[in-house]
Coordinates of C-alpha atoms in Angstrom, one line a residue:
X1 CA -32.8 24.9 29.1
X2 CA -29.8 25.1 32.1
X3 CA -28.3 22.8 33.7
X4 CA -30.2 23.2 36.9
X5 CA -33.7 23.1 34.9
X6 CA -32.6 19.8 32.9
X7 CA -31.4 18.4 36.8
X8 CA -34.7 18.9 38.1
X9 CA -36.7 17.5 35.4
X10 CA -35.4 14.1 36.6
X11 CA -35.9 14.8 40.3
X12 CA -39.4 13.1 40.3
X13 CA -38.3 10.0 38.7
X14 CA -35.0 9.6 41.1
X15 CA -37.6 9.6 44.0
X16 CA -40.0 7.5 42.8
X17 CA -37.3 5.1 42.2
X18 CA -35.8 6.0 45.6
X19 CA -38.8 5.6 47.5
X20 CA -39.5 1.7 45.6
X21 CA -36.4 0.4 45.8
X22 CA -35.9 2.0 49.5
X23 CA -39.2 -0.2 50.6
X24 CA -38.6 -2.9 49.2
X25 CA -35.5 -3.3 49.8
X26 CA -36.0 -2.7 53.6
X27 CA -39.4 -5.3 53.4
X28 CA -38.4 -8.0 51.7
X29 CA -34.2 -7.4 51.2
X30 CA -34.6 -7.4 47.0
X31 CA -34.6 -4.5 44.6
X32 CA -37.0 -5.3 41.7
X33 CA -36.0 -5.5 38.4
X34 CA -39.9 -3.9 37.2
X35 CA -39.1 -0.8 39.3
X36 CA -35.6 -0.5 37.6
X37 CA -37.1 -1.3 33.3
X38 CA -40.1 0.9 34.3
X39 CA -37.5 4.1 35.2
X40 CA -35.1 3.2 32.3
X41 CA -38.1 3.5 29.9
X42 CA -39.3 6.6 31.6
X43 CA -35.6 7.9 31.7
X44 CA -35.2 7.6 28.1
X45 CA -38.4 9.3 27.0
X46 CA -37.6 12.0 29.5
X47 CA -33.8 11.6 27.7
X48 CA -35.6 12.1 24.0
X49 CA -37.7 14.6 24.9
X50 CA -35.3 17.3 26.5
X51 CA -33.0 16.4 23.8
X52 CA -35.5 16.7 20.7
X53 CA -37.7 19.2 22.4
X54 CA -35.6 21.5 23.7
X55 CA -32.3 21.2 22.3
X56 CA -30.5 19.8 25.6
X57 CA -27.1 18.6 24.6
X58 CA -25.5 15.3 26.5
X59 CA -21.7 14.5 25.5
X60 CA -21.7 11.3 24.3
X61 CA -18.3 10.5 25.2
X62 CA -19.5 11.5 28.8
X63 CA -22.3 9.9 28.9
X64 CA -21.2 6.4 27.3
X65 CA -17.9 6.8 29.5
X66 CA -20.4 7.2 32.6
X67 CA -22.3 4.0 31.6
X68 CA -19.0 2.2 31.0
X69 CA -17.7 3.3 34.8
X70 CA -20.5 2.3 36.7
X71 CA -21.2 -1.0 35.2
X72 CA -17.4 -1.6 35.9
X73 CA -18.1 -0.5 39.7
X74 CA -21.1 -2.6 39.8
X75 CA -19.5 -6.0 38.3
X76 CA -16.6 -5.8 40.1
X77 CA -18.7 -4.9 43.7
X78 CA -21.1 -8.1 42.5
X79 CA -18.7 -10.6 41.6
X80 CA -16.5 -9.6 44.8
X81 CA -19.6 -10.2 47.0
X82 CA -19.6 -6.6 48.1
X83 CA -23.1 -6.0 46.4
X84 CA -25.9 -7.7 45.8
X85 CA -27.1 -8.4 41.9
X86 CA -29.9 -5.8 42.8
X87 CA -27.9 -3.1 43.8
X88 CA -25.4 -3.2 41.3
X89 CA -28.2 -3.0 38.6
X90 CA -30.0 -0.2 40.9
X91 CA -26.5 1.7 40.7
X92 CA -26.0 1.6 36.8
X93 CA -29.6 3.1 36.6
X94 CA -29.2 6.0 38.8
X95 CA -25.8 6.6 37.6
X96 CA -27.6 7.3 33.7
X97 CA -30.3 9.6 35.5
X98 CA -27.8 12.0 36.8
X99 CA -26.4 13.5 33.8
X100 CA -25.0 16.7 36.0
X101 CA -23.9 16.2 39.5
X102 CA -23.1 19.2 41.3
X103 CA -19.4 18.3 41.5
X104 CA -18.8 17.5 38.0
X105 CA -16.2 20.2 38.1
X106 CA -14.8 17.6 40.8
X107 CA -15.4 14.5 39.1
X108 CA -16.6 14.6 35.2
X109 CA -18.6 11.3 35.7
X110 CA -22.0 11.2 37.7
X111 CA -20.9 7.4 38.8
X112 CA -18.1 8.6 40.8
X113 CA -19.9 11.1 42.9
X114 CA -22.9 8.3 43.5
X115 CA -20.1 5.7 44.3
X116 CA -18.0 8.3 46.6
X117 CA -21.4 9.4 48.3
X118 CA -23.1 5.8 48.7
X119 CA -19.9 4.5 50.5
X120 CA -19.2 7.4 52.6
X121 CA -23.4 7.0 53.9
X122 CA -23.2 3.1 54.2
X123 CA -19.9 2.9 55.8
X124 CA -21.0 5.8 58.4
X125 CA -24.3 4.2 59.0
X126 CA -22.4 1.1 59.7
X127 CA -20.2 2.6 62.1
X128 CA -23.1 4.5 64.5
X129 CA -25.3 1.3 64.5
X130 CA -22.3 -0.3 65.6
X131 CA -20.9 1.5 67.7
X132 CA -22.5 0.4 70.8
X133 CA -21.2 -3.5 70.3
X134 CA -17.5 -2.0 69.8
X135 CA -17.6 -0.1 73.1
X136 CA -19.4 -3.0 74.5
X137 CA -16.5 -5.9 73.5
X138 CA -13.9 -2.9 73.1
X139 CA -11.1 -5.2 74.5
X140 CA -12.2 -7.8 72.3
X141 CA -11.9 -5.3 69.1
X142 CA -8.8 -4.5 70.6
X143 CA -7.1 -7.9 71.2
X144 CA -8.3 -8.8 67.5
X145 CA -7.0 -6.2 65.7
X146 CA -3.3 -6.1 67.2
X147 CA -3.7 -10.3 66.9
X148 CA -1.1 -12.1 65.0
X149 CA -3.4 -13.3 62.6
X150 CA -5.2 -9.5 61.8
X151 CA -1.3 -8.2 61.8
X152 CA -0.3 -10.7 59.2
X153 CA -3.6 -9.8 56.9
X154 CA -3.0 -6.3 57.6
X155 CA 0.7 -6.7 56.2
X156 CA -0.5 -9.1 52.7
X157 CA -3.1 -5.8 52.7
X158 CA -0.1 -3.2 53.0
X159 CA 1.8 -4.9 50.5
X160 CA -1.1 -5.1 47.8
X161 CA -1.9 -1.4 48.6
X162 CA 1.9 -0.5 48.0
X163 CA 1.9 -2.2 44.8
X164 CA -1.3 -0.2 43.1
X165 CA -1.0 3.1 44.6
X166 CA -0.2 4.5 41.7
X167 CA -2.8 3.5 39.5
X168 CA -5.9 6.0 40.3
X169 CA -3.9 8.5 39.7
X170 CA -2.4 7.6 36.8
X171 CA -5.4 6.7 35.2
X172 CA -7.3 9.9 36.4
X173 CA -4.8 11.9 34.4
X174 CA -6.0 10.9 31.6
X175 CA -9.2 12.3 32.3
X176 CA -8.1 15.8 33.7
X177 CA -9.4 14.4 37.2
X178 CA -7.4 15.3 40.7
X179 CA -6.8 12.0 42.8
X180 CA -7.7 13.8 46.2
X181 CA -7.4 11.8 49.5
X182 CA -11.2 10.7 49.4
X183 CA -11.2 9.4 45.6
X184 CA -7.7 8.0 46.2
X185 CA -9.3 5.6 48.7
X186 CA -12.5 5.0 47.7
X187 CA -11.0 4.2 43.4
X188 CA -7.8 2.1 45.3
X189 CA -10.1 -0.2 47.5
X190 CA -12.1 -0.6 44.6
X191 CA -9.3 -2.4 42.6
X192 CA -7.5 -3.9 45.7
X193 CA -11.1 -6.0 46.4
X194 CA -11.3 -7.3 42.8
X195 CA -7.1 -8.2 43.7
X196 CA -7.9 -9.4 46.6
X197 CA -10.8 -11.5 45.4
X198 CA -8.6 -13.2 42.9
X199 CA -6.1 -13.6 45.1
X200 CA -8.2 -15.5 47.9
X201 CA -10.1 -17.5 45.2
X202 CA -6.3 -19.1 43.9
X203 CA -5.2 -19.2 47.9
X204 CA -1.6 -18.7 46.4
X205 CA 1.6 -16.9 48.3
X206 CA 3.2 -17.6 45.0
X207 CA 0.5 -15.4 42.4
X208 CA 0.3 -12.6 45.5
X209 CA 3.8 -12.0 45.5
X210 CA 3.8 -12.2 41.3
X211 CA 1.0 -9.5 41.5
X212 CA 3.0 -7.1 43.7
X213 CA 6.3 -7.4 42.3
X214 CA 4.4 -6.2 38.9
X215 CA 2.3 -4.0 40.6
X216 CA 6.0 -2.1 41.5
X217 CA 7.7 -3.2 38.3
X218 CA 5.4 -1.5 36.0
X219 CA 5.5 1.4 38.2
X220 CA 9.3 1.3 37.1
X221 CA 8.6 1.2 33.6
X222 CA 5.6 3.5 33.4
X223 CA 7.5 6.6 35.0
X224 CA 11.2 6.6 33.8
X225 CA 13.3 8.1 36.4
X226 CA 14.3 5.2 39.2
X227 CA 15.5 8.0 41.9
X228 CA 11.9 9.5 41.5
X229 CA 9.8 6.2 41.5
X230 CA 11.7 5.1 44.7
X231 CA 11.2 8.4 46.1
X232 CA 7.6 8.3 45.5
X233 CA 7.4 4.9 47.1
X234 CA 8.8 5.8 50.1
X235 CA 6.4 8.8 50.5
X236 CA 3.9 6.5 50.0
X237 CA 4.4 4.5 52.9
X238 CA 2.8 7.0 55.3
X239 CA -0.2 6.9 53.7
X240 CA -0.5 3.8 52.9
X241 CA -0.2 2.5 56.5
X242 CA -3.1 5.1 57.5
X243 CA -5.5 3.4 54.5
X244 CA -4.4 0.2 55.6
X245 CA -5.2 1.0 59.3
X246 CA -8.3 2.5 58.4
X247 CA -9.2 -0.3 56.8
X248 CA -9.0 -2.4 59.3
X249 CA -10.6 -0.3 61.8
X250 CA -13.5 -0.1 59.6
X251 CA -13.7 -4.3 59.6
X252 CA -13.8 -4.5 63.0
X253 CA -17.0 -2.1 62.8
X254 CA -18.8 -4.2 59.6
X255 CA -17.7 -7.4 61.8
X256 CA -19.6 -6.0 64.9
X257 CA -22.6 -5.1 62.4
X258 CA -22.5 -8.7 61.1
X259 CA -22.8 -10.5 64.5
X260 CA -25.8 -7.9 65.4
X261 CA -27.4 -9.1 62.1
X262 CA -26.9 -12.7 63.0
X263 CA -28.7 -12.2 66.2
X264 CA -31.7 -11.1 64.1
X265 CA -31.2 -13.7 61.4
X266 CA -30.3 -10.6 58.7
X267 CA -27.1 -11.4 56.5
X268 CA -27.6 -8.2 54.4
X269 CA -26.7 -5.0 54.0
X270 CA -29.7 -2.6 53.0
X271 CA -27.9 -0.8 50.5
X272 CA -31.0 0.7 48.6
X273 CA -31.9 3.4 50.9
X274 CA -28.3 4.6 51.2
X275 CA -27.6 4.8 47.7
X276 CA -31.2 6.8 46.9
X277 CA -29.5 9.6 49.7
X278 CA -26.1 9.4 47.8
X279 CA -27.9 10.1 44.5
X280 CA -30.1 13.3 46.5
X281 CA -26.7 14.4 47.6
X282 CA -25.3 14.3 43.9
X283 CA -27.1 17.8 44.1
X284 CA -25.4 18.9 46.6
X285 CA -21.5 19.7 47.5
X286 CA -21.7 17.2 49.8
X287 CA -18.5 15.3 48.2
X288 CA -16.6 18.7 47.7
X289 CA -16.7 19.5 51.9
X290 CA -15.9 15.8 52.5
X291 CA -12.7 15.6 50.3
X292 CA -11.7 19.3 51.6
X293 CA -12.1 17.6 54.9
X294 CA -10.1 14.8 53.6
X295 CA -7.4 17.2 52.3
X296 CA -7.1 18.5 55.4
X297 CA -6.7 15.5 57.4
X298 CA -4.4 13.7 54.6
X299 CA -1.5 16.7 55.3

């Protein structure tokens, strides 16, 4: 049985989980922990019999390293308040159902291309459905992101960045994996937010300037050469202040998307239906056109 045979075969289930999850989540704001034991039961009989019946080999280093990578994203995006319990759960699930995205030559792991695609989906919904209350208070966006006080976050932001730029790719080489613009991003805000989580729990100048100044000294001691590490620091800085910009363009967008929700009493983002497209798009080379996109734009 192929690749594209042994794909399909979990089509139905993906949708059926989709379509749930979707619903309810849109209805009533909660992903259901039934919908998610039912498909993991179905998933692993569907697992046993491709496996027993028709001799369908899954890499157990992949697949347990898969597992391990999305329950990481989905910890770290629960306990950071970035996702509800629900969807961090409803992540780790689809991310076992997808044994073969169509990028794996991209990414080995099936939870990087769901995370990559999920984010890229939620973040542009966010941005048209807002989009009207930015142009509407556009001076307002304006005056508060060149404020003294977004400057200042945007700086402790810049800093932090600086400090961990290196790590995605570092530990990507291990892997054989290419830290392109859009994984570069996506991987590095992912650590920064657990950081930054810390970091505003202990409200401490003293423990943020600790974690940078190791964030850069282990950069020294992890790559040998001085002349090369500096250099490499100071080509960082370009694109470091674009992330860090982009960043902060992007909050003023999720901060007019939260006063629209306050309007209608709705604190939460639907995440569901956005991550059941990302997981229909694993499929697809979706991600691929993006990061050549990305490339291009990152020159």
């Amino acid at each position: 049985m192929d690749i594209a045979t042994v794909t399909l075969s979990f089509v139905p289930l993906l949708v059926i989980l989709g379509v749930r999850t979707s619903y309810s989540d849109l209805r009533k704001g909660i992903v259901k922990n039934w919908d998610l034991v039912f498909t993991l039961f179905a998933a692993t009989a569907l697992y046993g019999y491709l496996i027993v019946y028709h001799g369908v080999q899954i890499d157990p280093v992949l697949f347990i390293g898969n597992f391990c990578i999305a329950a990481s994203f989905g910890l770290i995006l629960y306990f950071t308040d970035c996702w509800g319990a629900g969807d961090a759960k409803l992540f780790i699930v689809y991310s076992l159902m997808v044994p073969f995205p169509a990028d794996r030559a991209v990414l080995p792991f099936s939870a990087f291309v769901i995370f990559a695609n999920t984010i890229m989906i939620a973040c542009g919904a966010v941005i048209l459905l807002s989009l009207k209350d930015v142009i509407r208070s556009f001076p307002q966006c304006l005056q508060r992101l060149f404020s003294l006080k977004t400057l200042k976050r945007l700086m402790i932001s810049f800093s932090l960045l600086l400090s961990i730029s290196w790590v995605v790719p570092y530990l990507l080489g291990f892997f054989g994996a290419h830290a392109s613009p859009l994984i570069f991003i996506l991987l590095t805000y992912l650590l920064y937010s657990g950081l930054h989580s810390i970091l505003r729990f202990f409200k401490s100048y003293a423990l943020f300037s600790v974690v940078v100044l190791c964030g850069i000294g282990i950069r020294f001691w992890l790559f040998p050469h001085p002349l090369e590490v500096l250099s490499s620091l100071l080509l960082s800085f370009r694109k470091i202040i674009l992330v860090t910009f982009f960043f902060g363009l992007l909050d003023i967008f999720f901060q007019a998307d939260e006063v629209e929700k306050k309007k209608t009493n709705d604190d939460s983002i639907i995440l569901a239906p956005h991550m059941f497209l990302g997981v229909m798009l694993t499929q697809t080379h979706f991600l691929k056109g993006v990061m050549k996109l990305m490339n291009y734009i990152w020159r």
